[in-house]
Amino acid sequence: MSESKETSSNLSETLFVKHKQAKETSMLTCYMPSSEALLGEKRKQHNSSWYRNLRRLQWVWQGVNPIEQEAVLARIASSKNSRTTDEWLDTVMGYRSGNWAYEWTKLGMQHQNSSNEKSGEEMAEELFSASLCFSIAGYPHLKNDSLAVQAQVLANAAYSEAIKHTKLIVKQIEVPYQNKKIKANLHLTKTDKPQPVVIVSAGLDSLQTDMWRLFRDYLAPKNIAMLTVDMPSIGHSSHWPLTEDSSCLHQAVLNELPNIPWVDHHKVGLFGFRFGGNAMVRLSFIEQRKLKACISLGAPIHDIFVHADKLKQMPKMHLDVLASRLGKGAVDINSLSGQLMAWSLKVQGLLSNSKTSVPILALALEGDPVSPHTDNQLVAIYSDYGKAKKIKTKSITQGYEQSLELAIKWLEDELFR
């Protein structure tokens, strides 16, 4: 076993030892009494067995083995250890068997350990799998969740180790911004000449290291580079608060591209998942001369921000994430919904006054409450050659693959035009 792998095994043991009694994730966000009552009613109505929104298909697409995933969820569900909320299976208290962070970290360590018996790409893939499991261990990455912070350290360490063993090239880039540095990962297939590049951002509850498969399976075969950036308030970007200027960090990265020798800054695309899609669409309006194409997938654009009743219907995990990103202490759901109006790109005047020359493909799953078809149609109307597309949910995995193939074709057509 190499020294770095030993270090990483020991790292997980030492990181979590202090957290046997860590406060459980679902109880970290404080609400005002009136909002507590609302959450209590909602819990009875929704009748969900989980606090977290289980993104089974997304995680499998990102590279989690579906059988291993179900085994982890089964261990969490069947745990006899005490829970903070009996109705929610994933609220086992403390860092012990059945606890969300514990079980996903354990799976990550299994992949890390099995990487020791492998070499080259196989070793890298095991380490990328470990990184993804560690990231899910921290999901939804609430600010003051000590277990999530430790899981993130492991995810980044495994990713850094994985990139040493893959033929594909990953360079860790630092972009100066407001006296700090934005940390981004630049993924390339070669360095002999500049490549077209896509800036990729996930939502408010996942890390940039979750995007490996998007590069390996979709962008790398087309010789398109991928530059991942965490949203403000999460991961490497946690120093910066989330404000209605949701694309501020991506804009700084975009402006840095002429100084990065491996990318062609005349051929830049954007790809945003969930809240990352809001940031990318926004950037397509404010920096349109520097961009060739944009994809948003499941992005909240307008509807959910201006209808308080829809926000109140959101599961507690989503409300916790928003409160965490905005740095809220005691949350009042009514005032939170008022504040979020500023995030609507229509309220900001972008999707109401003038068009962008950037062709935007706005995708969402059919019936998605966060990203209704009306939002995506709005984006398409205000984009030259823009298009809105509903992904049928009858075969959601197939829908996911189809939408990604469509997205990559869109990027390819525009970047190599």
Coordinates of N, CA, C and O in Angstrom, one line a residue, residues 41-137:
E41 N -46.8 19.9 9.7 CA -48.0 19.6 8.9 C -47.6 18.9 7.6 O -48.1 18.0 7.2
K42 N -46.5 19.5 7.0 CA -46.1 19.0 5.7 C -45.5 17.6 5.8 O -45.8 16.8 4.9
R43 N -44.9 17.3 6.9 CA -44.3 16.0 7.1 C -45.5 14.9 7.1 O -45.3 13.9 6.6
K44 N -46.6 15.3 7.8 CA -47.7 14.4 7.8 C -48.3 14.2 6.4 O -48.7 13.1 6.0
Q45 N -48.4 15.3 5.7 CA -49.1 15.3 4.3 C -48.2 14.5 3.4 O -48.7 13.6 2.7
H46 N -46.9 14.7 3.4 CA -46.0 14.2 2.3 C -45.7 12.7 2.6 O -45.5 11.9 1.7
N47 N -45.7 12.3 3.9 CA -45.6 10.9 4.2 C -44.3 10.3 3.6 O -44.4 9.2 3.1
S48 N -43.2 11.0 3.5 CA -42.0 10.5 2.9 C -41.2 9.7 4.0 O -41.2 10.2 5.2
S49 N -40.6 8.7 3.6 CA -39.8 7.9 4.6 C -38.4 8.4 4.8 O -37.6 7.9 5.6
W50 N -38.0 9.4 4.0 CA -36.6 9.9 4.0 C -36.6 11.4 4.1 O -37.4 12.1 3.5
Y51 N -35.6 11.9 4.9 CA -35.4 13.4 4.9 C -34.8 13.8 3.6 O -35.1 14.8 3.0
R52 N -33.8 13.1 3.2 CA -33.1 13.4 1.9 C -33.9 13.1 0.7 O -34.6 12.1 0.7
N53 N -33.7 13.9 -0.3 CA -34.3 13.5 -1.6 C -33.3 12.5 -2.3 O -32.2 12.8 -2.6
L54 N -33.8 11.3 -2.4 CA -32.9 10.2 -2.9 C -32.7 10.3 -4.4 O -33.7 10.1 -5.1
R55 N -31.6 10.7 -4.8 CA -31.3 10.8 -6.3 C -30.7 9.6 -6.8 O -29.6 9.6 -7.4
R56 N -31.4 8.5 -6.7 CA -30.9 7.2 -7.1 C -30.4 7.2 -8.5 O -29.3 6.7 -8.8
L57 N -31.2 7.6 -9.4 CA -30.8 7.5 -10.9 C -29.7 8.4 -11.2 O -28.8 8.1 -12.0
Q58 N -29.7 9.6 -10.6 CA -28.6 10.6 -10.9 C -27.3 10.0 -10.3 O -26.3 10.0 -11.0
W59 N -27.3 9.4 -9.1 CA -26.1 8.9 -8.6 C -25.6 7.7 -9.4 O -24.4 7.5 -9.6
V60 N -26.5 6.9 -9.9 CA -26.1 5.7 -10.7 C -25.5 6.2 -12.0 O -24.4 5.8 -12.4
W61 N -26.1 7.3 -12.6 CA -25.6 7.8 -13.8 C -24.2 8.4 -13.5 O -23.3 8.3 -14.3
Q62 N -24.0 9.0 -12.4 CA -22.7 9.6 -12.0 C -21.6 8.5 -11.7 O -20.4 8.9 -11.7
G63 N -22.1 7.3 -11.5 CA -21.1 6.2 -11.4 C -21.2 5.3 -10.2 O -20.4 4.5 -10.0
V64 N -22.3 5.5 -9.4 CA -22.5 4.6 -8.2 C -23.0 3.3 -8.8 O -23.9 3.3 -9.6
N65 N -22.5 2.2 -8.3 CA -23.0 0.9 -8.6 C -24.5 0.7 -8.0 O -24.6 0.9 -6.8
P66 N -25.5 0.5 -8.8 CA -26.9 0.4 -8.3 C -27.1 -0.6 -7.2 O -27.9 -0.4 -6.3
I67 N -26.4 -1.7 -7.3 CA -26.6 -2.8 -6.3 C -26.0 -2.3 -5.0 O -26.6 -2.5 -3.9
E68 N -24.8 -1.7 -5.1 CA -24.1 -1.2 -3.8 C -25.0 0.0 -3.2 O -25.1 0.1 -2.0
Q69 N -25.6 0.8 -4.1 CA -26.4 1.9 -3.6 C -27.6 1.3 -2.8 O -27.9 1.8 -1.7
E70 N -28.3 0.3 -3.4 CA -29.5 -0.2 -2.7 C -29.0 -0.9 -1.4 O -29.8 -0.8 -0.4
A71 N -27.8 -1.5 -1.3 CA -27.4 -2.1 -0.1 C -27.1 -1.1 1.0 O -27.5 -1.3 2.2
V72 N -26.5 0.1 0.6 CA -26.3 1.1 1.6 C -27.6 1.7 2.1 O -27.8 1.8 3.3
L73 N -28.6 1.9 1.2 CA -29.9 2.4 1.6 C -30.6 1.4 2.5 O -31.3 1.8 3.5
A74 N -30.5 0.1 2.2 CA -31.1 -0.9 3.0 C -30.5 -0.9 4.4 O -31.2 -1.1 5.4
R75 N -29.2 -0.7 4.5 CA -28.5 -0.7 5.9 C -29.0 0.5 6.7 O -29.2 0.4 7.9
I76 N -29.2 1.6 6.0 CA -29.7 2.8 6.7 C -31.1 2.6 7.1 O -31.4 2.9 8.3
A77 N -31.9 2.0 6.2 CA -33.4 1.8 6.5 C -33.6 0.8 7.7 O -34.5 1.0 8.5
S78 N -32.7 -0.2 7.7 CA -33.0 -1.3 8.7 C -32.2 -1.1 10.0 O -32.3 -1.9 10.9
S79 N -31.5 0.0 10.2 CA -30.7 0.3 11.4 C -31.6 0.3 12.6 O -32.7 0.9 12.6
K80 N -31.1 -0.3 13.7 CA -31.9 -0.3 15.0 C -31.5 0.9 15.9 O -32.0 1.1 16.9
N81 N -30.5 1.7 15.4 CA -30.0 2.8 16.2 C -31.0 3.9 16.2 O -31.8 4.0 15.3
S82 N -31.0 4.8 17.3 CA -32.0 5.8 17.4 C -31.9 6.9 16.4 O -30.8 7.3 15.9
R83 N -33.1 7.4 16.0 CA -33.2 8.5 15.0 C -33.7 9.8 15.6 O -34.5 9.7 16.5
T84 N -33.3 10.9 15.0 CA -33.9 12.2 15.5 C -35.3 12.3 15.1 O -36.1 12.9 15.8
T85 N -35.7 11.7 14.0 CA -37.2 11.7 13.6 C -37.5 10.3 13.2 O -37.0 9.8 12.2
D86 N -38.4 9.7 13.9 CA -38.7 8.3 13.7 C -39.2 8.0 12.3 O -38.9 6.9 11.7
E87 N -39.9 9.0 11.7 CA -40.5 8.7 10.4 C -39.5 8.7 9.3 O -39.7 8.3 8.2
W88 N -38.3 9.4 9.5 CA -37.3 9.5 8.5 C -36.2 8.5 8.7 O -35.4 8.6 9.7
L89 N -36.0 7.6 7.8 CA -35.0 6.5 7.9 C -33.6 7.0 8.0 O -32.8 6.4 8.7
D90 N -33.3 8.1 7.3 CA -31.9 8.5 7.2 C -31.6 9.6 8.2 O -30.7 10.5 8.0
T91 N -32.1 9.4 9.5 CA -31.8 10.4 10.5 C -31.2 9.7 11.7 O -31.4 10.1 12.9
V92 N -30.5 8.6 11.5 CA -29.8 7.9 12.6 C -28.7 8.9 13.2 O -27.9 9.5 12.5
M93 N -28.8 9.0 14.5 CA -27.9 10.0 15.2 C -26.5 9.5 15.4 O -26.3 8.3 15.6
G94 N -25.5 10.4 15.3 CA -24.1 10.0 15.6 C -23.5 9.2 14.5 O -24.2 8.7 13.6
Y95 N -22.2 9.2 14.5 CA -21.4 8.6 13.4 C -21.3 7.1 13.7 O -20.3 6.6 14.4
R96 N -22.3 6.3 13.4 CA -22.4 4.9 13.7 C -23.2 4.2 12.6 O -23.7 4.8 11.7
S97 N -23.3 2.8 12.7 CA -24.0 2.1 11.6 C -25.4 2.6 11.5 O -26.1 2.9 12.4
G98 N -25.8 2.8 10.2 CA -27.2 3.3 9.9 C -27.2 4.8 9.7 O -28.1 5.3 9.0
N99 N -26.1 5.5 10.2 CA -26.1 6.9 9.9 C -25.7 7.1 8.4 O -24.9 6.4 7.9
W100 N -26.3 8.1 7.8 CA -26.1 8.4 6.4 C -24.6 8.6 6.0 O -24.1 7.9 5.1
A101 N -23.9 9.5 6.7 CA -22.5 9.7 6.4 C -21.7 8.5 6.7 O -20.8 8.2 5.9
Y102 N -22.0 7.8 7.7 CA -21.2 6.6 8.1 C -21.3 5.5 7.0 O -20.3 5.0 6.5
E103 N -22.5 5.2 6.5 CA -22.7 4.1 5.5 C -22.1 4.5 4.2 O -21.5 3.7 3.5
W104 N -22.3 5.7 3.7 CA -21.7 6.1 2.4 C -20.2 6.2 2.5 O -19.5 5.9 1.5
T105 N -19.7 6.7 3.6 CA -18.2 6.8 3.8 C -17.6 5.4 3.8 O -16.6 5.1 3.2
K106 N -18.3 4.4 4.4 CA -17.8 3.0 4.4 C -17.7 2.5 3.0 O -16.8 1.8 2.7
L107 N -18.7 2.8 2.2 CA -18.7 2.3 0.8 C -17.5 3.0 0.0 O -16.8 2.3 -0.7
G108 N -17.3 4.3 0.3 CA -16.2 5.0 -0.3 C -14.9 4.4 0.1 O -14.0 4.2 -0.8
M109 N -14.8 4.0 1.3 CA -13.5 3.3 1.8 C -13.3 2.0 1.1 O -12.2 1.6 0.8
Q110 N -14.4 1.3 0.9 CA -14.2 0.0 0.2 C -13.6 0.2 -1.2 O -12.7 -0.6 -1.6
H111 N -14.1 1.2 -1.9 CA -13.6 1.5 -3.2 C -12.1 2.0 -3.2 O -11.3 1.6 -4.0
Q112 N -11.9 2.8 -2.1 CA -10.5 3.3 -2.0 C -9.5 2.1 -1.7 O -8.5 2.0 -2.3
N113 N -10.0 1.2 -0.9 CA -9.1 0.0 -0.5 C -9.0 -0.9 -1.7 O -7.9 -1.4 -2.0
S114 N -10.0 -1.1 -2.5 CA -9.9 -2.0 -3.7 C -9.0 -1.3 -4.8 O -8.5 -2.0 -5.6
S115 N -8.8 0.0 -4.7 CA -8.0 0.6 -5.7 C -6.5 0.2 -5.5 O -5.7 0.2 -6.4
N116 N -6.2 -0.2 -4.2 CA -4.8 -0.7 -3.9 C -4.4 -1.9 -4.7 O -3.2 -2.1 -5.0
E117 N -5.4 -2.7 -5.1 CA -5.0 -3.9 -5.9 C -5.0 -3.7 -7.4 O -4.8 -4.6 -8.2
K118 N -5.3 -2.4 -7.8 CA -5.3 -2.1 -9.2 C -4.3 -1.1 -9.6 O -3.6 -0.5 -8.8
S119 N -4.2 -0.9 -11.0 CA -3.3 0.2 -11.4 C -3.9 0.9 -12.6 O -4.9 0.4 -13.2
G120 N -3.3 2.0 -13.0 CA -3.8 2.7 -14.2 C -5.2 3.2 -14.1 O -5.7 3.6 -13.1
E121 N -5.9 3.0 -15.3 CA -7.3 3.5 -15.4 C -8.2 2.8 -14.3 O -9.1 3.4 -13.8
E122 N -8.0 1.5 -14.1 CA -8.9 0.8 -13.2 C -8.7 1.3 -11.8 O -9.7 1.5 -11.0
M123 N -7.5 1.6 -11.4 CA -7.2 2.2 -10.1 C -7.9 3.6 -10.0 O -8.6 4.0 -9.0
A124 N -7.7 4.4 -11.1 CA -8.4 5.7 -11.1 C -9.9 5.6 -10.9 O -10.5 6.4 -10.2
E125 N -10.5 4.7 -11.7 CA -11.9 4.6 -11.6 C -12.4 4.2 -10.2 O -13.4 4.7 -9.7
E126 N -11.7 3.3 -9.5 CA -12.1 3.0 -8.1 C -12.0 4.2 -7.2 O -12.8 4.5 -6.4
L127 N -10.9 5.0 -7.5 CA -10.8 6.3 -6.7 C -11.8 7.3 -7.0 O -12.3 8.0 -6.1
F128 N -12.2 7.4 -8.3 CA -13.3 8.3 -8.6 C -14.6 7.9 -8.0 O -15.4 8.7 -7.5
S129 N -14.8 6.5 -8.0 CA -16.0 6.0 -7.3 C -16.0 6.3 -5.8 O -17.0 6.7 -5.2
A130 N -14.8 6.2 -5.2 CA -14.7 6.5 -3.8 C -15.0 8.0 -3.5 O -15.8 8.3 -2.6
S131 N -14.5 8.8 -4.4 CA -14.7 10.3 -4.3 C -16.2 10.6 -4.3 O -16.8 11.4 -3.5
L132 N -16.9 9.9 -5.3 CA -18.4 10.1 -5.4 C -19.1 9.7 -4.2 O -20.0 10.4 -3.7
C133 N -18.8 8.5 -3.6 CA -19.4 8.0 -2.4 C -19.2 8.9 -1.2 O -20.1 9.2 -0.5
F134 N -18.0 9.4 -1.1 CA -17.7 10.4 0.0 C -18.5 11.7 -0.2 O -19.0 12.2 0.8
S135 N -18.7 12.1 -1.4 CA -19.5 13.3 -1.7 C -20.9 13.1 -1.3 O -21.5 13.9 -0.6
I136 N -21.5 11.9 -1.6 CA -22.9 11.6 -1.3 C -23.0 11.4 0.3 O -24.0 11.8 0.8
A137 N -21.9 11.0 0.9 CA -21.9 10.9 2.4 C -22.2 12.3 3.0 O -22.8 12.4 4.1

